[in-house]
């Protein structure tokens, strides 16, 4: 823009506005005294936004009290507001800090339950809410209480949930519909129907637009329309649709219906078949039969009368609530699986469904319960859309193989693109691209999206027709496609268009085996033709009335070679990896450069407990408090080993002067570089990575206890260090995350080849699945780790895959560990801390910050004790 008077005035006005906003949010002392040239950008924007969100959430309490809602409602709304803005630590601290309010004990359980519910920690939340009387739950948190009670599932919890559900007349419409969905999801259809009926009796003016939409969706299951069942002699085939009781999880993506179109197109190839169906599916299929390319037509069986097929919509995520005729076949394909209110997943399917899995992708690892694993084994082998799902299922003992994506076959119901009458000279189709990628296209462009709230209300027929219209538009208008959507990229390729795939993360679990496809690439045609051949044979068997046992027997024969190839790939040795630097040389340098303080000569190795801590300069002022708490509660002698960055000799001397009786050794890791990938992950403190070298750095030790710097130790560290490891290399507290999820998330940030290697090798190393452990407090068998070649084999995973230290330790140990009692790694954000051994301030901010932190008073207690004992020598 020109630098005329108008532009200068605009910049001055913008500077003044930003300056006033910053002053209002951060305080006058935090910003310059003048707005001249003031520019709020970068990290400052994030700081202002975060501060404003916190201030707005905290202001809810005063607002509610001032407008006459009372303390109880103000309290609950404040906790909710804090959780909604991601400030769970502040919410937990608010709960603890308001314990002296009237009815504070009961409100404390409610508030803590709300925090845990916002984290989907339903079992922990119910432990809190179970101590609150039902009347209070109904008044303050009926939806959260019912959700957690149903998730916990005990008879006592169910009694409370049903009691709350029976109080329908006392609730507003929003609460009624939210409760109805949760009862419906957990097979309490009668309760759900009563709640829906109660909502329907309310004055329409009380029902908001969203509540009306949710109610309409729930009625599909609470007040189902009469079923149009198959007639005598008709074969029942289910067609997957994307509605479910959890309104926010219903599909908003026409790409889902592109998959459905591709599946129906494979069935429509059979000319000698008559179709009928629920809600117009029969008519749709007849139209698709007329669209099939002549060269892809398949005849009906010459040995049987023309088959008659009746098509039924089946909810992918909630088939258990559908009315499904007996002996209904279904091709199970595509992305799985949204949970319903985080209470259940839709696998296994309805018992009347007989599935054949082709192009199946399992995105939600939690859905792979023991029951689901048995179900997949019984209906396998499982044809998978991507190699990530293949590896996941093989690690769970389920026969699986790679098919690729069903949408590669969608061209069966479209003419050759070269024969389509074009609209003008054509443009580049930019489908769901971010602005930067859109701006990079140097050609006439048409911007399009696959997402739209209208698809939440689409029927299976209208959604599939929308998919037809979408792809017809591709053929008429686009010369090529650039997209972030898998179900734009592959269908476009199937239609013969050049397509560039530009998703946010190429290492995403969904894409392994699907990248780099072009219309004439052998890998693409092999994928497309392989799916067609499999589905042609499966459909032929279904249409000729083949019994289930015989069909599955032939399915196993058809796919046996593919399963064998997948197993061979799955178990292939991982390629040799180097750290990118010489760990042995680094270890020797560290040992030579170690600085020892305190009475090491008087230590009896048989009696001392060896403890390691890791920190960099950011945390140097807090190490003394952590150590003070540990030594003040130890029953015997302790020796400390510190892996450190940025701690100079003066600091080390100062620290040892605070604890003259403590043998302490500092190892300076400042020159150790774990690679660019690790720096990109943005670790708060890379110093914790340094402990991965400790088995070799401390080669004289066989046993070591590790404690994070953000802890307070109130138990006897000597008792912790003496824990029986029972032959395992590690003891740690189970985290809330599964091991399989670690590799899935870590691979998202990698190049596709590396992501594939990581997930494959880890799924082969660790049978599905183990609960990952939190590495904040560990007991380590260093001798076992050395014998296993830990440093040599696992340290390269840091630079190669960008794994952090906790990921690497889980990659090494997996199932092979002892579970620490939770008291040795107590997490005040998610649990009561009554008799802790070690309090770990993970995920809650740090107790030395200005933020309110749960149990931060414990930290301050030891800081005060240290200050008194050292007569002000702390800093």
mmCIF file of N, CA, C and O in Angstrom, residues 670-732:
data_model
loop_
_atom_site.group_PDB
_atom_site.id
_atom_site.type_symbol
_atom_site.label_atom_id
_atom_site.label_comp_id
_atom_site.label_asym_id
_atom_site.label_seq_id
_atom_site.Cartn_x
_atom_site.Cartn_y
_atom_site.Cartn_z
ATOM 1 N N UNK A 670 25.955 -29.755 27.560
ATOM 2 C CA UNK A 670 25.671 -28.607 26.695
ATOM 3 C C UNK A 670 25.994 -28.861 25.230
ATOM 4 O O UNK A 670 25.357 -28.290 24.345
ATOM 5 N N UNK A 671 26.976 -29.704 24.934
ATOM 6 C CA UNK A 671 27.399 -29.908 23.548
ATOM 7 C C UNK A 671 26.704 -31.083 22.880
ATOM 8 O O UNK A 671 26.996 -31.379 21.715
ATOM 9 N N UNK A 672 25.792 -31.769 23.576
ATOM 10 C CA UNK A 672 25.105 -32.919 22.989
ATOM 11 C C UNK A 672 23.893 -32.422 22.207
ATOM 12 O O UNK A 672 23.006 -31.761 22.750
ATOM 13 N N UNK A 673 23.848 -32.750 20.916
ATOM 14 C CA UNK A 673 22.784 -32.287 20.023
ATOM 15 C C UNK A 673 22.036 -33.500 19.500
ATOM 16 O O UNK A 673 22.621 -34.364 18.845
ATOM 17 N N UNK A 674 20.731 -33.562 19.769
ATOM 18 C CA UNK A 674 19.949 -34.731 19.363
ATOM 19 C C UNK A 674 19.323 -34.589 17.978
ATOM 20 O O UNK A 674 18.598 -35.455 17.543
ATOM 21 N N UNK A 675 19.588 -33.500 17.300
ATOM 22 C CA UNK A 675 19.136 -33.404 15.920
ATOM 23 C C UNK A 675 18.032 -32.394 15.710
ATOM 24 O O UNK A 675 17.309 -32.006 16.628
ATOM 25 N N UNK A 676 17.880 -31.996 14.460
ATOM 26 C CA UNK A 676 16.913 -30.969 14.071
ATOM 27 C C UNK A 676 15.490 -31.395 14.363
ATOM 28 O O UNK A 676 14.647 -30.588 14.758
ATOM 29 N N UNK A 677 15.192 -32.690 14.181
ATOM 30 C CA UNK A 677 13.823 -33.155 14.380
ATOM 31 C C UNK A 677 13.378 -32.889 15.810
ATOM 32 O O UNK A 677 12.268 -32.428 16.070
ATOM 33 N N UNK A 678 14.261 -33.152 16.765
ATOM 34 C CA UNK A 678 13.908 -32.950 18.158
ATOM 35 C C UNK A 678 13.684 -31.476 18.467
ATOM 36 O O UNK A 678 12.752 -31.112 19.173
ATOM 37 N N UNK A 679 14.520 -30.610 17.902
ATOM 38 C CA UNK A 679 14.336 -29.179 18.153
ATOM 39 C C UNK A 679 12.996 -28.703 17.611
ATOM 40 O O UNK A 679 12.345 -27.832 18.180
ATOM 41 N N UNK A 680 12.557 -29.300 16.524
ATOM 42 C CA UNK A 680 11.286 -28.901 15.937
ATOM 43 C C UNK A 680 10.110 -29.254 16.839
ATOM 44 O O UNK A 680 9.044 -28.656 16.746
ATOM 45 N N UNK A 681 10.282 -30.223 17.717
ATOM 46 C CA UNK A 681 9.181 -30.626 18.579
ATOM 47 C C UNK A 681 8.944 -29.644 19.710
ATOM 48 O O UNK A 681 7.914 -29.694 20.376
ATOM 49 N N UNK A 682 9.907 -28.766 19.955
ATOM 50 C CA UNK A 682 9.680 -27.708 20.931
ATOM 51 C C UNK A 682 9.660 -28.188 22.369
ATOM 52 O O UNK A 682 8.783 -27.835 23.140
ATOM 53 N N UNK A 683 10.623 -29.008 22.752
ATOM 54 C CA UNK A 683 10.672 -29.456 24.144
ATOM 55 C C UNK A 683 10.861 -28.270 25.087
ATOM 56 O O UNK A 683 11.616 -27.342 24.790
ATOM 57 N N UNK A 684 10.197 -28.312 26.213
ATOM 58 C CA UNK A 684 10.386 -27.265 27.207
ATOM 59 C C UNK A 684 11.814 -27.311 27.730
ATOM 60 O O UNK A 684 12.471 -26.304 27.892
ATOM 61 N N UNK A 685 12.299 -28.499 28.000
ATOM 62 C CA UNK A 685 13.650 -28.666 28.507
ATOM 63 C C UNK A 685 14.265 -29.882 27.829
ATOM 64 O O UNK A 685 13.876 -31.018 28.100
ATOM 65 N N UNK A 686 15.210 -29.648 26.941
ATOM 66 C CA UNK A 686 15.845 -30.769 26.252
ATOM 67 C C UNK A 686 16.720 -31.563 27.211
ATOM 68 O O UNK A 686 17.156 -32.668 26.899
ATOM 69 N N UNK A 687 16.976 -31.030 28.406
ATOM 70 C CA UNK A 687 17.841 -31.715 29.366
ATOM 71 C C UNK A 687 17.314 -33.093 29.735
ATOM 72 O O UNK A 687 18.096 -33.996 30.019
ATOM 73 N N UNK A 688 15.993 -33.269 29.746
ATOM 74 C CA UNK A 688 15.482 -34.590 30.110
ATOM 75 C C UNK A 688 15.865 -35.648 29.084
ATOM 76 O O UNK A 688 15.881 -36.834 29.393
ATOM 77 N N UNK A 689 16.181 -35.218 27.843
ATOM 78 C CA UNK A 689 16.648 -36.179 26.857
ATOM 79 C C UNK A 689 17.966 -36.810 27.297
ATOM 80 O O UNK A 689 18.273 -37.946 26.938
ATOM 81 N N UNK A 690 18.745 -36.066 28.066
ATOM 82 C CA UNK A 690 20.088 -36.509 28.417
ATOM 83 C C UNK A 690 20.096 -37.772 29.271
ATOM 84 O O UNK A 690 21.082 -38.510 29.281
ATOM 85 N N UNK A 691 19.012 -38.028 29.962
ATOM 86 C CA UNK A 691 18.985 -39.221 30.814
ATOM 87 C C UNK A 691 19.018 -40.510 29.997
ATOM 88 O O UNK A 691 19.269 -41.583 30.547
ATOM 89 N N UNK A 692 18.748 -40.415 28.681
ATOM 90 C CA UNK A 692 18.811 -41.609 27.854
ATOM 91 C C UNK A 692 20.224 -42.177 27.775
ATOM 92 O O UNK A 692 20.406 -43.348 27.459
ATOM 93 N N UNK A 693 21.236 -41.356 28.067
ATOM 94 C CA UNK A 693 22.620 -41.818 28.051
ATOM 95 C C UNK A 693 23.087 -42.360 29.400
ATOM 96 O O UNK A 693 24.189 -42.894 29.514
ATOM 97 N N UNK A 694 22.258 -42.247 30.424
ATOM 98 C CA UNK A 694 22.701 -42.603 31.772
ATOM 99 C C UNK A 694 23.135 -44.065 31.938
ATOM 100 O O UNK A 694 24.063 -44.333 32.721
ATOM 101 N N UNK A 695 22.529 -45.037 31.256
ATOM 102 C CA UNK A 695 23.034 -46.407 31.435
ATOM 103 C C UNK A 695 24.523 -46.533 31.121
ATOM 104 O O UNK A 695 25.217 -47.350 31.748
ATOM 105 N N UNK A 696 25.022 -45.747 30.164
ATOM 106 C CA UNK A 696 26.449 -45.810 29.836
ATOM 107 C C UNK A 696 27.258 -44.801 30.642
ATOM 108 O O UNK A 696 28.382 -45.090 31.050
ATOM 109 N N UNK A 697 26.708 -43.626 30.896
ATOM 110 C CA UNK A 697 27.432 -42.631 31.683
ATOM 111 C C UNK A 697 27.676 -43.143 33.101
ATOM 112 O O UNK A 697 28.757 -42.959 33.673
ATOM 113 N N UNK A 698 26.670 -43.817 33.656
ATOM 114 C CA UNK A 698 26.790 -44.357 35.026
ATOM 115 C C UNK A 698 27.007 -45.860 34.962
ATOM 116 O O UNK A 698 26.279 -46.655 35.566
ATOM 117 N N UNK A 699 28.045 -46.261 34.243
ATOM 118 C CA UNK A 699 28.238 -47.708 34.017
ATOM 119 C C UNK A 699 28.633 -48.469 35.279
ATOM 120 O O UNK A 699 28.546 -49.686 35.327
ATOM 121 N N UNK A 700 29.037 -47.740 36.328
ATOM 122 C CA UNK A 700 29.365 -48.419 37.594
ATOM 123 C C UNK A 700 28.109 -48.780 38.380
ATOM 124 O O UNK A 700 28.168 -49.563 39.332
ATOM 125 N N UNK A 701 26.959 -48.192 38.026
ATOM 126 C CA UNK A 701 25.729 -48.410 38.778
ATOM 127 C C UNK A 701 24.861 -49.450 38.092
ATOM 128 O O UNK A 701 24.788 -49.496 36.862
ATOM 129 N N UNK A 702 24.195 -50.251 38.894
ATOM 130 C CA UNK A 702 23.228 -51.210 38.363
ATOM 131 C C UNK A 702 21.788 -50.753 38.563
ATOM 132 O O UNK A 702 20.878 -51.241 37.889
ATOM 133 N N UNK A 703 21.564 -49.826 39.462
ATOM 134 C CA UNK A 703 20.198 -49.406 39.812
ATOM 135 C C UNK A 703 20.172 -47.893 39.945
ATOM 136 O O UNK A 703 21.108 -47.287 40.475
ATOM 137 N N UNK A 704 19.087 -47.271 39.459
ATOM 138 C CA UNK A 704 18.973 -45.824 39.531
ATOM 139 C C UNK A 704 17.506 -45.441 39.657
ATOM 140 O O UNK A 704 16.642 -46.039 39.008
ATOM 141 N N UNK A 705 17.239 -44.438 40.485
ATOM 142 C CA UNK A 705 15.902 -43.849 40.587
ATOM 143 C C UNK A 705 15.943 -42.475 39.931
ATOM 144 O O UNK A 705 16.837 -41.674 40.217
ATOM 145 N N UNK A 706 15.000 -42.232 39.038
ATOM 146 C CA UNK A 706 14.936 -40.931 38.361
ATOM 147 C C UNK A 706 13.703 -40.191 38.831
ATOM 148 O O UNK A 706 12.602 -40.747 38.881
ATOM 149 N N UNK A 707 13.863 -38.869 39.150
ATOM 150 C CA UNK A 707 12.754 -38.032 39.590
ATOM 151 C C UNK A 707 12.822 -36.711 38.833
ATOM 152 O O UNK A 707 13.874 -36.056 38.793
ATOM 153 N N UNK A 708 11.708 -36.299 38.245
ATOM 154 C CA UNK A 708 11.651 -35.038 37.502
ATOM 155 C C UNK A 708 11.851 -33.850 38.425
ATOM 156 O O UNK A 708 11.582 -33.912 39.641
ATOM 157 N N UNK A 709 12.261 -32.740 37.817
ATOM 158 C CA UNK A 709 12.539 -31.524 38.580
ATOM 159 C C UNK A 709 11.264 -30.880 39.104
ATOM 160 O O UNK A 709 11.269 -30.200 40.136
ATOM 161 N N UNK A 710 10.114 -31.069 38.423
ATOM 162 C CA UNK A 710 8.859 -30.427 38.842
ATOM 163 C C UNK A 710 8.089 -31.321 39.808
ATOM 164 O O UNK A 710 6.930 -31.643 39.608
ATOM 165 N N UNK A 711 8.766 -31.704 40.890
ATOM 166 C CA UNK A 711 8.181 -32.619 41.866
ATOM 167 C C UNK A 711 8.461 -32.155 43.283
ATOM 168 O O UNK A 711 9.360 -31.358 43.544
ATOM 169 N N UNK A 712 7.677 -32.696 44.188
ATOM 170 C CA UNK A 712 7.943 -32.639 45.617
ATOM 171 C C UNK A 712 7.889 -34.074 46.135
ATOM 172 O O UNK A 712 6.922 -34.787 45.861
ATOM 173 N N UNK A 713 8.931 -34.497 46.840
ATOM 174 C CA UNK A 713 8.994 -35.867 47.353
ATOM 175 C C UNK A 713 8.641 -35.870 48.831
ATOM 176 O O UNK A 713 9.354 -35.288 49.645
ATOM 177 N N UNK A 714 7.539 -36.518 49.178
ATOM 178 C CA UNK A 714 7.114 -36.593 50.578
ATOM 179 C C UNK A 714 7.154 -38.014 51.112
ATOM 180 O O UNK A 714 6.842 -38.251 52.279
ATOM 181 N N UNK A 715 7.516 -38.964 50.247
ATOM 182 C CA UNK A 715 7.722 -40.335 50.697
ATOM 183 C C UNK A 715 9.201 -40.614 50.847
ATOM 184 O O UNK A 715 10.055 -39.751 50.631
ATOM 185 N N UNK A 716 9.525 -41.828 51.196
ATOM 186 C CA UNK A 716 10.908 -42.229 51.429
ATOM 187 C C UNK A 716 11.509 -42.692 50.101
ATOM 188 O O UNK A 716 11.175 -43.768 49.592
ATOM 189 N N UNK A 717 12.389 -41.877 49.519
ATOM 190 C CA UNK A 717 12.981 -42.211 48.234
ATOM 191 C C UNK A 717 13.807 -43.490 48.337
ATOM 192 O O UNK A 717 13.994 -44.204 47.331
ATOM 193 N N UNK A 718 14.283 -43.803 49.508
ATOM 194 C CA UNK A 718 15.053 -45.039 49.678
ATOM 195 C C UNK A 718 14.152 -46.265 49.504
ATOM 196 O O UNK A 718 14.561 -47.269 48.916
ATOM 197 N N UNK A 719 12.928 -46.173 49.995
ATOM 198 C CA UNK A 719 11.983 -47.266 49.787
ATOM 199 C C UNK A 719 11.622 -47.386 48.305
ATOM 200 O O UNK A 719 11.491 -48.499 47.768
ATOM 201 N N UNK A 720 11.479 -46.247 47.640
ATOM 202 C CA UNK A 720 11.203 -46.278 46.203
ATOM 203 C C UNK A 720 12.353 -46.927 45.449
ATOM 204 O O UNK A 720 12.147 -47.784 44.583
ATOM 205 N N UNK A 721 13.572 -46.546 45.776
ATOM 206 C CA UNK A 721 14.732 -47.081 45.085
ATOM 207 C C UNK A 721 14.937 -48.557 45.301
ATOM 208 O O UNK A 721 15.583 -49.226 44.484
ATOM 209 N N UNK A 722 14.403 -49.098 46.405
ATOM 210 C CA UNK A 722 14.567 -50.529 46.702
ATOM 211 C C UNK A 722 13.461 -51.384 46.100
ATOM 212 O O UNK A 722 13.378 -52.588 46.366
ATOM 213 N N UNK A 723 12.587 -50.810 45.288
ATOM 214 C CA UNK A 723 11.473 -51.542 44.695
ATOM 215 C C UNK A 723 11.974 -52.761 43.932
ATOM 216 O O UNK A 723 12.960 -52.706 43.197
ATOM 217 N N UNK A 724 11.276 -53.885 44.085
ATOM 218 C CA UNK A 724 11.615 -55.112 43.366
ATOM 219 C C UNK A 724 11.154 -54.986 41.914
ATOM 220 O O UNK A 724 9.958 -54.903 41.632
ATOM 221 N N UNK A 725 12.093 -54.973 40.993
ATOM 222 C CA UNK A 725 11.761 -54.848 39.578
ATOM 223 C C UNK A 725 11.389 -56.185 38.934
ATOM 224 O O UNK A 725 10.978 -56.211 37.763
ATOM 225 N N UNK A 726 11.523 -57.257 39.653
ATOM 226 C CA UNK A 726 11.046 -58.573 39.207
ATOM 227 C C UNK A 726 11.605 -58.959 37.836
ATOM 228 O O UNK A 726 10.942 -59.599 37.019
ATOM 229 N N UNK A 727 12.846 -58.535 37.572
ATOM 230 C CA UNK A 727 13.473 -58.888 36.306
ATOM 231 C C UNK A 727 13.181 -57.938 35.169
ATOM 232 O O UNK A 727 13.702 -58.107 34.055
ATOM 233 N N UNK A 728 12.351 -56.936 35.385
ATOM 234 C CA UNK A 728 12.021 -55.964 34.343
ATOM 235 C C UNK A 728 13.027 -54.813 34.371
ATOM 236 O O UNK A 728 13.629 -54.524 35.412
ATOM 237 N N UNK A 729 13.190 -54.108 33.268
ATOM 238 C CA UNK A 729 14.185 -53.025 33.240
ATOM 239 C C UNK A 729 13.698 -51.706 33.815
ATOM 240 O O UNK A 729 14.510 -50.837 34.120
ATOM 241 N N UNK A 730 12.376 -51.533 33.937
ATOM 242 C CA UNK A 730 11.823 -50.229 34.288
ATOM 243 C C UNK A 730 10.628 -50.407 35.212
ATOM 244 O O UNK A 730 9.871 -51.376 35.080
ATOM 245 N N UNK A 731 10.457 -49.457 36.120
ATOM 246 C CA UNK A 731 9.212 -49.314 36.861
ATOM 247 C C UNK A 731 8.717 -47.896 36.649
ATOM 248 O O UNK A 731 9.477 -46.936 36.787
ATOM 249 N N UNK A 732 7.440 -47.760 36.284
ATOM 250 C CA UNK A 732 6.863 -46.445 36.061
ATOM 251 C C UNK A 732 5.364 -46.500 36.240
ATOM 252 O O UNK A 732 4.744 -47.566 36.144
#
